[in-house]
XYZ file of C-alpha atoms in Angstrom:
717
model
C 0.000 0.000 0.000
C 1.329 3.390 -0.859
C 1.897 5.504 2.183
C 3.532 8.505 0.612
C 2.330 12.048 0.700
C 3.617 15.078 -1.185
C 2.115 18.438 -0.586
C 2.865 22.088 -1.138
C 2.088 24.975 1.117
C 1.835 28.575 0.076
C 1.472 30.583 3.254
C 1.189 34.310 2.806
C -1.187 34.833 5.701
C -3.794 32.964 7.650
C -6.606 34.311 5.526
C -5.235 35.648 2.238
C -2.373 36.008 -0.189
C -0.658 38.836 1.633
C -0.022 39.579 5.277
C 0.271 43.076 6.618
C 1.809 44.077 9.925
C 1.487 47.590 11.275
C 4.378 48.570 13.498
C 4.382 51.849 15.391
C 7.858 53.301 15.155
C 9.642 56.518 14.281
C 10.618 56.993 10.657
C 14.307 56.582 11.372
C 14.116 53.972 14.134
C 14.537 50.230 13.794
C 14.824 47.579 16.503
C 18.328 46.247 17.029
C 18.922 42.537 16.595
C 19.580 40.749 19.879
C 22.921 38.989 19.432
C 23.853 35.574 20.784
C 25.566 37.018 23.844
C 22.440 38.749 25.107
C 21.612 38.405 28.788
C 18.740 36.314 30.081
C 16.681 39.457 30.730
C 17.237 40.639 27.165
C 16.178 37.258 25.781
C 13.004 37.331 27.849
C 12.233 40.867 26.716
C 12.792 39.854 23.097
C 10.429 36.906 23.559
C 7.765 39.147 25.070
C 8.171 41.706 22.266
C 7.774 38.955 19.652
C 4.255 38.350 20.953
C 3.279 41.692 19.404
C 5.815 42.085 16.593
C 5.772 38.683 14.863
C 3.337 37.998 12.066
C 1.752 35.048 13.901
C -0.241 34.690 17.102
C 2.237 33.534 19.730
C 2.801 33.426 23.484
C 6.013 33.456 25.504
C 7.062 32.475 29.012
C 10.549 33.085 30.374
C 12.476 31.342 33.125
C 10.934 33.373 35.936
C 7.384 32.696 34.738
C 8.067 28.988 34.181
C 9.451 28.511 37.666
C 6.456 30.314 39.102
C 3.870 28.169 37.281
C 5.671 24.911 36.472
C 3.667 22.912 39.036
C 4.407 19.271 39.739
C 4.089 17.629 36.316
C 5.138 18.541 32.757
C 1.565 19.461 31.760
C 1.587 22.290 34.318
C 4.028 24.197 32.102
C 1.045 25.290 29.994
C -0.843 26.943 32.863
C 0.439 30.347 31.749
C -0.924 30.048 28.203
C -4.554 30.717 27.298
C -6.084 28.100 25.011
C -3.166 25.686 25.443
C -3.575 22.391 27.293
C -2.068 18.927 27.491
C -3.828 15.606 27.035
C -3.379 12.808 29.608
C -1.931 15.403 31.957
C -1.549 13.265 35.101
C -1.012 9.842 33.600
C 2.007 9.927 31.317
C 4.923 12.071 32.527
C 4.785 13.860 29.171
C 2.996 16.658 27.336
C 0.596 16.221 24.426
C -0.159 19.842 23.463
C -3.616 20.965 22.450
C -3.716 24.438 20.915
C -7.179 25.847 20.304
C -8.592 22.328 19.946
C -5.934 20.986 17.564
C -3.932 18.041 18.873
C -2.180 14.913 17.640
C 0.789 13.449 15.815
C 2.625 16.010 13.683
C -0.022 18.669 14.220
C 1.782 20.465 17.036
C 5.507 19.640 17.110
C 7.342 20.151 20.384
C 11.026 21.005 20.108
C 13.586 21.364 22.882
C 16.735 23.169 21.763
C 15.705 22.274 18.211
C 15.386 18.521 18.887
C 12.186 16.491 18.610
C 11.272 13.121 20.131
C 7.472 12.819 19.944
C 6.104 9.291 20.411
C 2.648 8.154 19.361
C 1.153 6.071 22.171
C -1.987 3.959 21.839
C -4.599 4.613 24.551
C -7.302 2.092 23.678
C -10.733 3.559 23.019
C -9.340 6.966 24.037
C -7.375 7.095 20.793
C -3.680 7.961 20.825
C -1.371 10.426 22.542
C 1.479 12.311 20.908
C 3.806 12.194 23.898
C 6.760 14.526 24.371
C 8.734 13.607 27.484
C 10.317 16.610 29.201
C 11.740 17.576 32.574
C 10.228 20.942 33.630
C 13.222 21.610 35.876
C 15.453 22.071 32.824
C 13.219 24.411 30.812
C 14.282 28.069 30.594
C 11.866 29.469 28.008
C 8.750 28.489 26.035
C 7.267 29.958 22.865
C 3.824 28.772 21.757
C 2.699 29.525 18.207
C -1.062 29.337 17.646
C -1.129 28.338 14.024
C 1.169 27.273 11.163
C 4.264 29.309 10.401
C 6.304 29.363 7.227
C 9.299 27.605 8.712
C 11.346 24.678 7.502
C 11.933 21.477 9.425
C 10.150 20.390 12.584
C 9.485 23.942 13.686
C 5.805 24.240 12.783
C 2.669 22.140 12.281
C -0.878 22.663 11.094
C -2.016 23.500 14.632
C 1.021 25.514 15.660
C 4.160 24.671 17.579
C 5.660 24.570 21.059
C 9.321 25.605 21.125
C 11.232 25.137 24.353
C 14.780 25.922 25.310
C 16.726 24.548 28.238
C 18.383 26.853 30.742
C 21.381 28.798 29.406
C 24.517 30.191 30.935
C 22.848 33.615 31.157
C 20.050 32.118 33.255
C 22.649 31.241 35.888
C 25.182 34.080 35.712
C 24.485 37.725 36.339
C 25.916 40.304 33.883
C 29.679 40.575 34.330
C 30.057 37.289 36.205
C 32.383 34.570 34.944
C 31.478 31.756 37.337
C 28.151 31.038 38.948
C 26.295 28.351 40.871
C 22.527 28.029 41.288
C 20.844 25.652 43.731
C 17.071 25.321 43.985
C 15.256 23.128 46.511
C 11.506 22.456 46.696
C 9.157 20.405 48.832
C 5.411 20.182 49.346
C 2.674 18.022 50.830
C -0.609 16.617 49.395
C 0.963 13.439 48.084
C 1.684 9.937 49.350
C 4.192 7.345 48.258
C 2.813 4.941 45.677
C 2.266 1.331 46.786
C 3.027 -1.070 43.954
C 1.427 -4.528 44.423
C 3.452 -7.723 44.214
C 2.494 -9.046 40.787
C 4.667 -12.164 41.167
C 6.068 -11.849 37.663
C 8.258 -14.753 36.608
C 6.456 -17.240 38.873
C 4.313 -20.192 37.798
C 0.685 -19.115 38.189
C -0.280 -22.682 39.112
C 2.145 -22.684 42.046
C 1.425 -19.135 43.231
C -2.325 -19.746 42.968
C -3.400 -16.444 44.491
C -6.406 -15.371 42.346
C -7.456 -14.921 38.784
C -5.285 -12.944 36.358
C -6.860 -10.547 33.920
C -9.021 -7.429 34.008
C -10.612 -8.109 37.369
C -7.659 -9.472 39.263
C -7.820 -8.014 42.753
C -4.030 -7.980 43.000
C -3.998 -4.485 41.445
C -6.445 -2.971 43.939
C -5.308 -0.702 46.773
C -7.231 1.238 49.398
C -6.593 4.955 48.692
C -5.107 6.962 51.514
C -6.874 10.089 52.744
C -4.046 12.105 54.274
C -1.034 13.531 52.491
C 2.440 13.659 53.950
C 5.238 16.180 53.860
C 8.469 15.406 52.012
C 6.742 13.062 49.538
C 7.063 15.693 46.803
C 10.650 16.912 46.586
C 12.674 18.596 43.864
C 16.111 20.101 43.401
C 18.269 21.588 40.667
C 21.983 22.329 40.756
C 23.566 24.296 37.924
C 27.174 25.431 37.503
C 28.322 27.787 34.755
C 31.547 29.316 33.440
C 31.658 32.136 30.894
C 34.718 33.487 29.100
C 35.180 35.707 26.084
C 35.554 32.828 23.621
C 33.467 30.112 25.260
C 31.016 29.237 28.005
C 30.015 25.988 29.715
C 26.975 24.964 31.718
C 26.332 21.749 33.648
C 23.090 21.051 35.480
C 21.513 18.235 37.478
C 17.796 18.068 38.270
C 15.765 15.635 40.340
C 12.137 15.408 41.353
C 10.214 12.703 43.201
C 6.461 12.981 43.692
C 4.043 10.385 45.028
C 0.391 9.944 44.149
C -1.431 13.205 44.735
C -4.684 13.648 46.675
C -7.847 14.910 45.004
C -9.372 18.207 46.086
C -12.615 18.776 47.956
C -14.222 21.800 46.321
C -17.086 21.100 43.937
C -16.942 17.330 44.352
C -20.732 17.126 44.638
C -21.031 17.973 40.931
C -19.221 14.755 40.006
C -20.777 12.235 42.384
C -23.686 11.190 40.183
C -24.682 7.617 39.487
C -25.287 7.128 35.786
C -27.887 4.633 34.661
C -28.421 3.502 31.091
C -31.268 5.923 30.407
C -30.442 9.183 32.167
C -26.687 8.988 31.661
C -26.586 8.319 27.947
C -26.016 11.948 26.940
C -23.411 12.533 29.641
C -21.524 9.386 28.663
C -21.247 10.661 25.120
C -19.548 13.801 26.427
C -17.091 12.034 28.723
C -17.556 8.442 29.944
C -15.987 8.867 33.401
C -16.256 12.576 34.244
C -19.861 12.772 35.563
C -19.155 10.199 38.258
C -15.422 10.835 38.720
C -15.852 11.783 42.387
C -17.727 8.526 42.989
C -14.609 6.584 41.996
C -11.918 8.982 43.211
C -13.355 10.324 46.432
C -12.664 13.916 47.579
C -9.317 14.331 49.318
C -8.239 10.754 48.690
C -5.226 9.327 46.909
C -5.312 9.130 43.112
C -3.247 6.052 42.148
C -1.064 6.020 39.021
C -0.150 9.728 39.296
C 3.314 9.454 40.868
C 6.476 10.438 39.039
C 10.224 10.565 39.510
C 12.585 12.436 37.175
C 16.360 12.626 37.095
C 18.125 14.701 34.445
C 21.598 15.793 33.399
C 22.290 18.743 31.115
C 25.561 19.811 29.518
C 25.734 22.864 27.237
C 28.545 24.841 25.742
C 29.211 27.662 23.283
C 32.357 28.440 21.313
C 32.977 31.817 19.659
C 36.136 31.484 17.508
C 35.447 34.903 15.943
C 32.927 37.640 16.502
C 31.124 36.406 13.367
C 30.799 32.717 14.285
C 29.162 30.771 17.078
C 29.109 27.033 17.729
C 26.667 25.663 20.309
C 26.448 22.142 21.659
C 23.978 20.521 24.027
C 23.505 17.095 25.591
C 20.529 16.084 27.734
C 19.812 12.819 29.554
C 16.576 12.183 31.439
C 15.176 9.139 33.215
C 11.510 9.124 34.219
C 9.498 6.660 36.265
C 5.819 7.447 36.489
C 2.373 6.012 37.165
C 0.347 4.930 34.157
C -2.889 3.041 33.535
C -5.092 2.502 30.490
C -8.292 4.612 30.543
C -10.470 1.521 30.109
C -9.262 0.154 33.472
C -10.205 3.183 35.602
C -13.795 2.350 36.566
C -13.476 0.042 39.565
C -16.160 1.690 41.695
C -17.827 -1.680 42.306
C -14.844 -2.787 44.416
C -15.950 -0.994 47.583
C -13.641 2.011 47.355
C -10.583 0.148 46.095
C -8.733 1.547 43.074
C -6.251 -0.224 40.736
C -2.578 0.693 41.100
C -0.617 -0.471 38.075
C 3.155 -0.977 37.850
C 5.214 2.109 37.082
C 6.363 2.941 33.570
C 9.944 3.954 32.737
C 11.352 6.198 30.019
C 15.023 6.931 29.318
C 15.760 9.754 26.936
C 18.904 11.228 25.411
C 19.177 14.267 23.153
C 22.115 15.913 21.383
C 22.241 19.089 19.318
C 25.026 20.974 17.531
C 24.296 24.404 16.033
C 26.456 26.718 13.949
C 25.831 30.397 13.148
C 27.858 32.506 10.677
C 26.854 36.161 10.393
C 29.097 38.357 8.251
C 28.755 42.053 7.578
C 28.041 40.855 4.044
C 24.266 41.325 3.408
C 24.148 38.018 1.512
C 25.215 35.745 4.373
C 23.425 35.165 7.660
C 23.826 31.403 7.822
C 22.513 28.961 10.427
C 22.881 25.176 10.506
C 22.188 22.461 13.015
C 22.222 18.718 13.506
C 20.429 16.850 16.253
C 19.746 13.351 17.534
C 17.319 11.911 20.090
C 16.948 8.408 21.511
C 14.081 7.239 23.696
C 13.864 3.839 25.392
C 10.499 3.274 27.036
C 8.698 0.569 28.997
C 5.108 1.810 29.154
C 1.766 0.269 30.138
C 0.175 0.872 26.748
C -0.385 -2.517 25.085
C -3.973 -2.831 26.286
C -3.160 -6.024 28.170
C -3.267 -6.522 31.925
C -0.399 -6.026 34.372
C -0.542 -9.682 35.364
C -1.337 -12.443 32.912
C -0.010 -15.944 32.387
C 2.012 -16.470 29.222
C -0.224 -19.441 28.467
C -2.855 -21.447 30.331
C -2.664 -25.029 31.559
C -6.248 -25.956 30.694
C -6.225 -29.321 32.501
C -4.920 -27.778 35.748
C -7.305 -24.822 35.559
C -10.397 -26.999 35.049
C -9.392 -29.521 37.693
C -8.732 -26.922 40.418
C -11.911 -24.898 39.884
C -13.426 -26.700 42.879
C -10.601 -25.359 45.063
C -11.867 -21.777 44.749
C -15.030 -20.584 46.499
C -16.755 -17.223 46.748
C -16.979 -15.498 50.131
C -20.367 -13.706 50.229
C -19.399 -11.886 53.435
C -16.201 -10.349 52.043
C -15.567 -6.803 53.290
C -12.932 -6.048 50.635
C -12.131 -7.449 47.191
C -9.044 -9.300 48.432
C -11.301 -11.582 50.512
C -13.854 -12.249 47.775
C -12.198 -15.448 46.515
C -11.160 -18.077 49.073
C -8.487 -20.566 48.016
C -8.309 -24.024 49.557
C -4.548 -24.633 49.676
C -4.926 -28.274 50.666
C -7.214 -28.824 47.685
C -4.726 -27.123 45.362
C -1.905 -29.297 46.680
C -3.938 -32.514 46.446
C -5.396 -31.958 42.978
C -3.093 -29.438 41.346
C 0.413 -30.535 42.354
C 0.314 -33.888 40.489
C -0.821 -32.059 37.338
C 2.025 -29.554 37.700
C 4.516 -32.426 37.853
C 2.987 -34.040 34.763
C 3.175 -30.759 32.819
C 6.295 -28.870 33.961
C 6.732 -25.121 33.465
C 9.161 -25.464 30.543
C 10.804 -22.174 29.524
C 8.469 -20.322 31.892
C 5.451 -20.867 29.651
C 3.074 -20.661 32.639
C 4.769 -17.709 34.330
C 3.035 -14.462 35.178
C 4.123 -11.598 32.883
C 3.300 -7.907 32.596
C 1.069 -8.078 29.526
C 0.332 -4.351 29.804
C 3.912 -3.357 29.043
C 5.321 -2.330 25.678
C 9.093 -2.007 25.287
C 9.929 0.569 22.621
C 13.123 1.984 21.131
C 12.794 5.199 19.123
C 15.462 7.310 17.442
C 15.257 10.541 15.460
C 18.012 12.442 13.720
C 17.828 15.600 11.701
C 19.630 18.470 10.039
C 18.426 21.958 9.162
C 19.952 24.826 7.164
C 18.883 28.416 6.598
C 20.307 31.629 5.185
C 18.873 35.144 5.223
C 19.876 37.590 2.487
C 19.300 41.354 2.558
C 18.463 41.906 -1.110
C 17.796 45.597 -0.484
C 17.350 47.790 2.546
C 13.649 46.967 2.385
C 13.598 43.369 1.122
C 14.920 40.193 2.777
C 14.857 36.612 1.522
C 15.210 33.563 3.772
C 15.894 30.140 2.251
C 15.769 27.027 4.435
C 15.852 23.245 4.210
C 15.568 20.339 6.635
C 15.829 16.555 6.733
C 14.641 14.183 9.464
C 14.818 10.386 9.843
C 12.975 8.313 12.427
C 13.068 4.631 13.408
C 10.843 2.791 15.874
C 11.084 -0.759 17.199
C 9.063 -2.292 20.007
C 8.307 -5.618 21.624
C 5.514 -7.225 23.603
C 5.194 -10.676 25.160
C 2.595 -11.525 22.499
C 4.384 -10.588 19.277
C 1.623 -11.777 16.941
C -1.543 -9.660 16.648
C -4.765 -11.168 17.914
C -7.536 -10.360 15.405
C -10.256 -11.282 17.914
C -8.977 -8.821 20.536
C -10.501 -5.360 20.588
C -8.389 -4.069 23.452
C -4.845 -5.338 22.935
C -2.395 -3.720 20.542
C 0.494 -5.622 18.910
C 4.033 -4.175 18.803
C 4.881 -1.420 16.334
C 8.001 -1.052 14.200
C 8.796 1.157 11.251
C 10.880 3.847 9.591
C 10.121 7.321 8.332
C 11.951 10.042 6.416
C 10.838 13.623 5.881
C 12.438 16.578 4.111
C 11.374 20.039 3.078
C 12.553 23.288 1.541
C 11.079 26.743 2.031
C 11.570 30.379 1.126
C 10.135 33.542 2.607
C 10.259 37.161 1.430
C 9.985 40.004 3.921
C 9.227 43.406 2.357
C 9.051 46.704 4.305
C 7.984 49.492 1.890
C 7.412 51.940 4.758
C 8.192 52.101 8.443
C 4.640 51.024 9.309
C 3.969 48.326 6.727
C 5.486 44.847 6.346
C 4.537 42.254 3.698
C 5.569 38.597 3.814
C 5.162 35.909 1.168
C 6.662 32.471 0.737
C 6.155 28.783 0.104
C 7.126 25.438 1.566
C 7.471 22.029 -0.094
C 7.353 18.921 2.085
C 7.739 15.236 1.240
C 7.923 12.074 3.333
C 7.788 8.309 3.167
C 7.189 5.667 5.820
C 7.664 1.897 5.939
C 5.943 -0.560 8.289
C 8.684 -2.961 9.423
C 6.331 -4.932 11.670
C 3.849 -5.624 8.880
C 6.747 -6.596 6.635
C 7.985 -9.050 9.291
C 4.547 -10.668 9.573
C 4.334 -10.988 5.795
C 7.824 -12.358 5.123
C 7.751 -14.756 8.090
C 4.389 -16.206 7.069
C 2.743 -15.206 10.349
C 0.290 -12.819 8.688
C -1.697 -15.542 6.895
C -0.711 -18.535 8.986
C -3.650 -20.987 9.411
C -5.301 -21.125 12.815
C -4.670 -24.500 14.457
C -7.298 -25.834 16.838
C -8.025 -29.351 18.057
C -5.832 -30.934 15.407
C -7.382 -29.000 12.530
C -5.891 -26.113 10.525
C -8.359 -23.385 9.634
C -7.453 -21.023 6.760
C -7.008 -17.314 7.275
C -10.224 -15.313 7.185
C -11.079 -11.649 7.122
C -14.015 -9.930 8.817
C -16.249 -8.429 6.127
C -19.236 -7.203 8.094
C -21.599 -7.548 11.009
C -24.607 -9.827 11.322
C -27.644 -8.634 13.276
C -29.795 -11.257 14.986
C -33.270 -10.068 15.862
C -36.456 -11.240 17.540
C -40.057 -10.534 16.553
C -43.053 -10.061 18.851
C -45.711 -12.659 18.023
C -49.372 -11.811 17.668
C -51.701 -12.791 20.468
C -53.311 -15.477 18.274
C -49.964 -16.969 17.188
C -48.635 -17.094 20.725
C -51.756 -18.640 22.230
C -51.867 -21.355 19.569
C -48.136 -22.086 19.944
C -48.423 -22.216 23.732
C -51.416 -24.545 23.517
C -49.694 -27.007 21.173
C -46.426 -26.834 23.116
C -48.148 -27.786 26.363
C -50.001 -30.686 24.712
C -46.852 -32.094 23.134
C -44.157 -31.282 25.673
C -45.937 -30.093 28.813
C -45.886 -31.910 32.159
C -49.379 -33.299 31.550
C -48.563 -34.782 28.133
C -48.853 -38.560 27.869
C -47.596 -41.258 25.522
C -50.258 -42.127 22.962
C -51.742 -45.600 23.237
C -54.288 -45.430 20.416
C -54.090 -44.779 16.683
C -56.441 -41.818 17.007
C -54.141 -40.237 19.591
C -51.109 -40.819 17.383
C -52.841 -39.229 14.395
C -53.768 -36.197 16.527
C -50.219 -35.930 17.858
C -48.797 -36.115 14.332
C -51.191 -33.390 13.221
C -50.182 -31.152 16.131
C -46.489 -31.790 15.469
C -46.813 -30.683 11.849
C -48.620 -27.526 12.946
C -45.985 -26.918 15.654
C -43.085 -27.100 13.188
C -45.032 -24.987 10.721
C -45.321 -22.253 13.363
C -41.692 -22.422 14.523
C -39.954 -23.229 11.241
C -36.190 -22.754 11.655
C -36.701 -20.230 14.431
C -37.042 -20.621 18.176
C -39.925 -19.244 20.232
C -39.844 -18.167 23.846
C -41.927 -15.853 26.050
C -43.900 -14.401 23.152
C -40.856 -13.730 20.947
C -39.855 -15.408 17.694
C -36.036 -15.573 17.581
C -35.134 -15.589 13.893
C -32.347 -18.049 13.201
C -31.117 -16.208 10.141
C -29.731 -12.752 10.842
C -29.329 -9.793 8.502
C -25.809 -9.122 7.256
C -24.308 -5.636 7.014
C -21.097 -5.356 5.004
C -18.275 -2.948 5.758
C -17.829 -0.177 3.208
C -14.544 0.908 1.654
C -13.915 3.165 4.652
C -14.000 0.121 6.938
C -17.229 1.223 8.627
C -20.854 0.180 8.778
C -23.260 2.719 7.310
C -26.614 3.679 8.744
C -28.427 3.179 5.435
C -27.591 -0.559 5.595
C -29.066 -1.028 9.064
C -32.343 -2.983 8.748
C -33.886 -1.007 11.596
C -33.389 2.262 9.666
C -33.649 1.387 5.976
C -37.114 -0.198 6.092
C -36.062 -3.846 5.851
C -37.667 -4.358 9.256
C -40.663 -2.045 9.332
C -40.938 -1.437 13.031
C -44.124 -0.508 14.816
C -45.462 -0.509 18.342
C -47.359 -3.684 19.230
C -48.815 -5.297 22.336
C -46.694 -8.046 23.846
C -48.800 -11.253 24.109
C -47.343 -12.261 27.487
C -46.657 -9.035 29.406
C -49.260 -6.832 27.751
C -46.725 -4.007 27.404
C -46.417 -1.883 24.260
C -43.051 -2.662 22.663
C -41.248 -2.537 19.306
C -42.262 -5.365 17.013
C -38.623 -6.054 15.964
C -35.789 -5.987 18.487
C -32.074 -6.662 18.215
C -30.814 -9.313 20.613
C -27.325 -10.035 19.285
C -24.834 -8.776 16.741
C -21.391 -10.007 15.791
C -18.889 -9.989 12.974
C -18.862 -12.506 10.161
C -15.900 -13.466 8.019
C -15.025 -15.066 4.738
C -12.002 -16.993 3.541
C -9.293 -14.691 2.315
C -8.671 -15.077 -1.404
C -5.110 -15.247 -2.695
C -5.662 -12.195 -4.899
C -6.744 -10.209 -1.833
C -3.642 -11.063 0.182
C -0.889 -8.516 0.615
C 2.045 -9.422 -1.615
C 4.568 -6.763 -0.654
C 4.861 -3.982 1.892
C 5.730 -0.703 0.218
C 6.629 2.775 1.359
């Protein structure tokens, strides 16, 4: 399948072919360019001025503002910006920017010192996150652009951009200083240390025998605490800098450890509703969990899976061989450990106030950037170039599986030991709901374990929720600004980026019947672009800009290619000694029931009682046999191939709906809407209630054998 896209952009303004900026200034005045040796205060002032002077809606926050509003998690960095938010704010240790409602992969790139490391993370029925892992303690400035800008490389997307810089030497040293040290310490309350359950990974589930794995395993459940503690949310940053005429160096270390936070109290009554099927339907469509959030996470109680720990190292340096050249280098290393759970596993309100605490996720990230600037007095050369590289190794709870599952099941042992587990109706907490008879397990289960040993750990518990991923990105960007005249500038730029992703999961082959578990992902991508931009200033109050950008990329699915070349993609399904060929789901079959008329039901019920009722007798005369045969023929004429129960005719043959080319079912094919089943209100012959004549009682997918001509032959870019 072709997965290649080439597009052109001609951006002259957000709404037209020309953009006009009115700048109030004296006829002979022009703002000076802030050079690379500007102080931190000058950089912040320049960033604030750009909010009003640049030809794009943008916001800026400097080091002082960031440290005032940075909060306890990366998402809190956006508190200063109107209309800017982050998805999955407390459950990822990353930011997924949303600018004026636009969010997602490639739509809002996040760069740190010019580097990018966004990772697309599957979140089940909640879609996907575009995660950008950052340590707020290292950020010294943020620029948010609310919309696309005519810039080359990873600097702008369709929804805007978030550009961050790490702390610089001028953030540490005061003007005139050559050596400086900065130490920051923080602590707060309203959090408690996370309590990770013992999942007994690597142990034989038959030997451990301590409850059922899967969605409703009580091993994940903890009783939330209701009182926070001091010194469970601590942070520090140590930075040392040296600045000389020809060079400067900066080294920094940052650390933060925060436990699970406690929910607030104010306004909790608005979120304590109980949603039933009828009254809650509209609210569920808005947000499935929000209307009853306070019924699951009680006011001023611990919120599991919100802890985080970050440790970062930063090394930056600048070299100025001449007053016309600058070389900058940066290296950043961050390790994060944070709480994470899939959204579909949050609703455990039925477990008497117990909430699931999943294992912690871990991310290790490295980033390197090297930038070169060459600015001559020559109006034709103002050259900038940069290369960068990022590497992210992550172990996240994003597969859709459960944090404790057996690699495979010993069916004989499981069936034989079912009698060893009983339900405790008087249980006061979920951990007491199932009672295990250890003597029974030893008597019945141990001999079966010896007969079927745990070879290669095939019956061990594993973390089926975890995905191990390895992602690298590398890029280069070039630009040059030429002063064609005193009033006209031309900027030409180009960029190239390559990305590779590999990942692994304990179940490497996709399960077509699973709607909640995602297989591993692996692939490669390359993107490049060129752009130009004219800046024309005919007067001191008018500025016109015009330009264009050409972008091209290709991507290749390495995981799909592996499945195809290894034969796993179309491998027959083996069950009970029989190989079943590969099939493909082509639609959904709707099974329906029909309300019988009063006359039909009464006649059926009468015959049924005579033939099969408790008062029916074996015929002893020919006349009785002839009557029974007559009734039997009438009975089968009434039922046909269907089944009848409680006044309903359950039609054996359903109605098939086929998927369209977009992979979806369409409303016009639904028999309840297109007139195939002409519904009307009728009286139920048993209950007397007024109900729909036709009612759906089951629906499921149906498949057909995959033809050779429909099989994928080759994976293409």
